[in-house]
mmCIF file of C-alpha atoms in Angstrom:
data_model
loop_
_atom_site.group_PDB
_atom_site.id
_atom_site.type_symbol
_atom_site.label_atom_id
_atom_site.label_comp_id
_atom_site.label_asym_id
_atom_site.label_seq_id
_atom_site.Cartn_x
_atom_site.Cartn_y
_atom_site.Cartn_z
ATOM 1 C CA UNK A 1 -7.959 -8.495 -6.661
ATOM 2 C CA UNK A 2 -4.663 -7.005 -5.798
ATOM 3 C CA UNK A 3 -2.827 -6.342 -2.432
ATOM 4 C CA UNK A 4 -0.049 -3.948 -1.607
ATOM 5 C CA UNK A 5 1.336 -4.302 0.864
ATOM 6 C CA UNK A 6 3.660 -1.139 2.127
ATOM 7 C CA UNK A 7 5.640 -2.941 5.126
ATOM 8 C CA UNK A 8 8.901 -3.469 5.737
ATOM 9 C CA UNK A 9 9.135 -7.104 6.577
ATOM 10 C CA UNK A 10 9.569 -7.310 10.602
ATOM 11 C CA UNK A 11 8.028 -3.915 11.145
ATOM 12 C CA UNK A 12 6.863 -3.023 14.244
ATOM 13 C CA UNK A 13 7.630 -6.631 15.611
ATOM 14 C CA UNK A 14 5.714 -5.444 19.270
ATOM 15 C CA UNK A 15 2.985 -3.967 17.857
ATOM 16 C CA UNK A 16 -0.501 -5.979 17.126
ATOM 17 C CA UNK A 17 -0.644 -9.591 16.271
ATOM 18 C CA UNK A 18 2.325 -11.641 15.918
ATOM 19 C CA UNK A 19 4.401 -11.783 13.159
ATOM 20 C CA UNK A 20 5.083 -14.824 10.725
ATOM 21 C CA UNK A 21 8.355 -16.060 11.042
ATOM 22 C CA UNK A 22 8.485 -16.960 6.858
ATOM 23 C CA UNK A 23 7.277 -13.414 5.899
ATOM 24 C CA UNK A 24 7.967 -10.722 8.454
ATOM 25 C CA UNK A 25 4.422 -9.623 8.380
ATOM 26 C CA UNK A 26 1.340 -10.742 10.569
ATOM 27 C CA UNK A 27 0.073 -13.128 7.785
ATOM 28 C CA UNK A 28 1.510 -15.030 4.834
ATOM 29 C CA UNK A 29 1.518 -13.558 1.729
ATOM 30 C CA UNK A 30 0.787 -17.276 0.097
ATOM 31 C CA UNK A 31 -2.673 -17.277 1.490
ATOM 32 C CA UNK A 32 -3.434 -14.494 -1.115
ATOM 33 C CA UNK A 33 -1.261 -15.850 -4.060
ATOM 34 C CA UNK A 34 -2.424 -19.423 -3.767
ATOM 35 C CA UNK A 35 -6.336 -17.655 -4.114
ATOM 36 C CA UNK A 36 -5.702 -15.656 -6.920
ATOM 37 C CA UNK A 37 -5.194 -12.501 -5.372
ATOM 38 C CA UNK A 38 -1.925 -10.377 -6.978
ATOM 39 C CA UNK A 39 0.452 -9.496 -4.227
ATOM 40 C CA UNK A 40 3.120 -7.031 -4.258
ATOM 41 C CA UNK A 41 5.424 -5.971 -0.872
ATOM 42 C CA UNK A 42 7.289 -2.235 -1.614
ATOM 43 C CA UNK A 43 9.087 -2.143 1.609
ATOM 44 C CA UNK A 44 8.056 2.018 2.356
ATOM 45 C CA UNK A 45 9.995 2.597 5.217
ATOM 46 C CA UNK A 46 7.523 3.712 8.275
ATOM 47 C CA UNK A 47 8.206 7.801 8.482
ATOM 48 C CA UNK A 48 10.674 7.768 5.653
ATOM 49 C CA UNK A 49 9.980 9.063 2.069
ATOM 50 C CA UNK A 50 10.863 7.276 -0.966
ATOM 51 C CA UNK A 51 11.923 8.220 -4.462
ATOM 52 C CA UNK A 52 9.395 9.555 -7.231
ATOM 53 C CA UNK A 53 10.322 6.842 -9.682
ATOM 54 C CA UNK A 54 9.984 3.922 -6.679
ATOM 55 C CA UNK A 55 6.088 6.650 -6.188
ATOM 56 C CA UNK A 56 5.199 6.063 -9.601
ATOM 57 C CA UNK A 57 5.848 2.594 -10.176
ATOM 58 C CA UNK A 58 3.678 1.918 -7.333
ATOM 59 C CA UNK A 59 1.061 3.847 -8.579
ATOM 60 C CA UNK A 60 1.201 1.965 -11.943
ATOM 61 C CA UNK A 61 0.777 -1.667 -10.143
ATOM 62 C CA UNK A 62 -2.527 -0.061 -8.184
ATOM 63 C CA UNK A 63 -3.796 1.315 -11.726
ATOM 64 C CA UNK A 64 -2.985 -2.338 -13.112
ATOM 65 C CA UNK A 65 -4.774 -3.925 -10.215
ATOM 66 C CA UNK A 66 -7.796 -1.444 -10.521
ATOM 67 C CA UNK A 67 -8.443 -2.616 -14.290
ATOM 68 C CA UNK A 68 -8.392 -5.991 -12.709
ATOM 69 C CA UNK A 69 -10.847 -5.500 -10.353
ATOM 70 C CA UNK A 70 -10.219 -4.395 -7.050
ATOM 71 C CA UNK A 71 -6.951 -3.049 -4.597
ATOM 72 C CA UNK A 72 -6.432 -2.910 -0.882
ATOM 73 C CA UNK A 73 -3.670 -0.954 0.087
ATOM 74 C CA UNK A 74 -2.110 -1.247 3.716
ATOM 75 C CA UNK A 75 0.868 -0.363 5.467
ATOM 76 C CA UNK A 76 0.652 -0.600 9.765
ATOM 77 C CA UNK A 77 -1.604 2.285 10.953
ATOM 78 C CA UNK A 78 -2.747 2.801 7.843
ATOM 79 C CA UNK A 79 -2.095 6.789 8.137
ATOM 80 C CA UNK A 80 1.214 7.702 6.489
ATOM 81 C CA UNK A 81 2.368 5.749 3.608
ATOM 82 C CA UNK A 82 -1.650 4.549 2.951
ATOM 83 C CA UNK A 83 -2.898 7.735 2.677
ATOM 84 C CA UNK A 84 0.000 9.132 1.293
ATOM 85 C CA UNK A 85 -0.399 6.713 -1.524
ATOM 86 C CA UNK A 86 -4.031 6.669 -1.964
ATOM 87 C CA UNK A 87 -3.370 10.469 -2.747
ATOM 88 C CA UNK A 88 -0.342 9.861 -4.999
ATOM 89 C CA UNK A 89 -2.837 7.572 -7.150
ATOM 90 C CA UNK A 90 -5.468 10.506 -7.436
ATOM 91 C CA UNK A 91 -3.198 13.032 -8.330
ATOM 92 C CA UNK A 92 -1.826 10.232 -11.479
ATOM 93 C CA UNK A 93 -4.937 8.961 -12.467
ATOM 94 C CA UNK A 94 -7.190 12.003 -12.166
ATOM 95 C CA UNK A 95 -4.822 14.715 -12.256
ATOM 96 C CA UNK A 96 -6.362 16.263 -9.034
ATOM 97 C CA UNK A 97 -4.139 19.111 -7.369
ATOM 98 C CA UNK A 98 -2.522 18.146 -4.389
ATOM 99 C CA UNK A 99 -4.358 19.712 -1.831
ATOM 100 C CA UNK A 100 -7.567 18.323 -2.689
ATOM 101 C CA UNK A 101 -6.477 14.567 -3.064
ATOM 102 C CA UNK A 102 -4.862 14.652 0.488
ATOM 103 C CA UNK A 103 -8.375 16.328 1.522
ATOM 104 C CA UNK A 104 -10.520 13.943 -0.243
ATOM 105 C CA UNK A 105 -8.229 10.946 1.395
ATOM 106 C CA UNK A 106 -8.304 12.084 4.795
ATOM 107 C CA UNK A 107 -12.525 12.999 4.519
ATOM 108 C CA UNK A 108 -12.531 8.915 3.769
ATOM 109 C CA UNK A 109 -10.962 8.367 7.122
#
């Protein structure tokens, strides 16, 4: 199992449960790593865009953590970067166009 985790540590510090003080985030990463589950924090910036290269190597750690088994994917609505990502994958792995991977993401809503 892996986990990716797309938050900037200390995002949205008002916003749901409370945040751990160690991580930033509202749980600690340790819990997963100490169970066997991969881990990996890319620090998207909430509305921002980041760089094709930083796009790709993401999308590389989810195909790595597919052949492993299985990969949840979060950021903090879960809309944006997520979905954005999800899509990114499809359009790697499958070589879907565009259009249709965003489609096919959003239809999973």
């Amino acid at each position: 199992m892996t986990l990716i985790n797309l938050q900037e540590p200390g995002e949205h510090s008002n916003c749901g449960p409370p945040l751990e003080e160690s991580s930033g985030f509202s749980y600690e990463p340790k819990i997963f790593m100490d169970n066997d589950i991969y881990f990996y924090n890319f620090k998207w910036k909430d509305f921002c865009d980041i760089s094709l290269n930083s796009l790709i190597d993401i999308v590389k750690v989810i195909s790595f953590g597919i052949e492993q088994g299985k990969v949840a994917i979060h950021c903090h609505a879960g809309l944006g970067r997520t979905g954005t990502l999800i899509a990114a994958y499809l359009i790697y792995r499958y070589r879907c166009e565009p259009r249709k991977a965003i489609n096919f993401v959003r239809s999973k809503r």
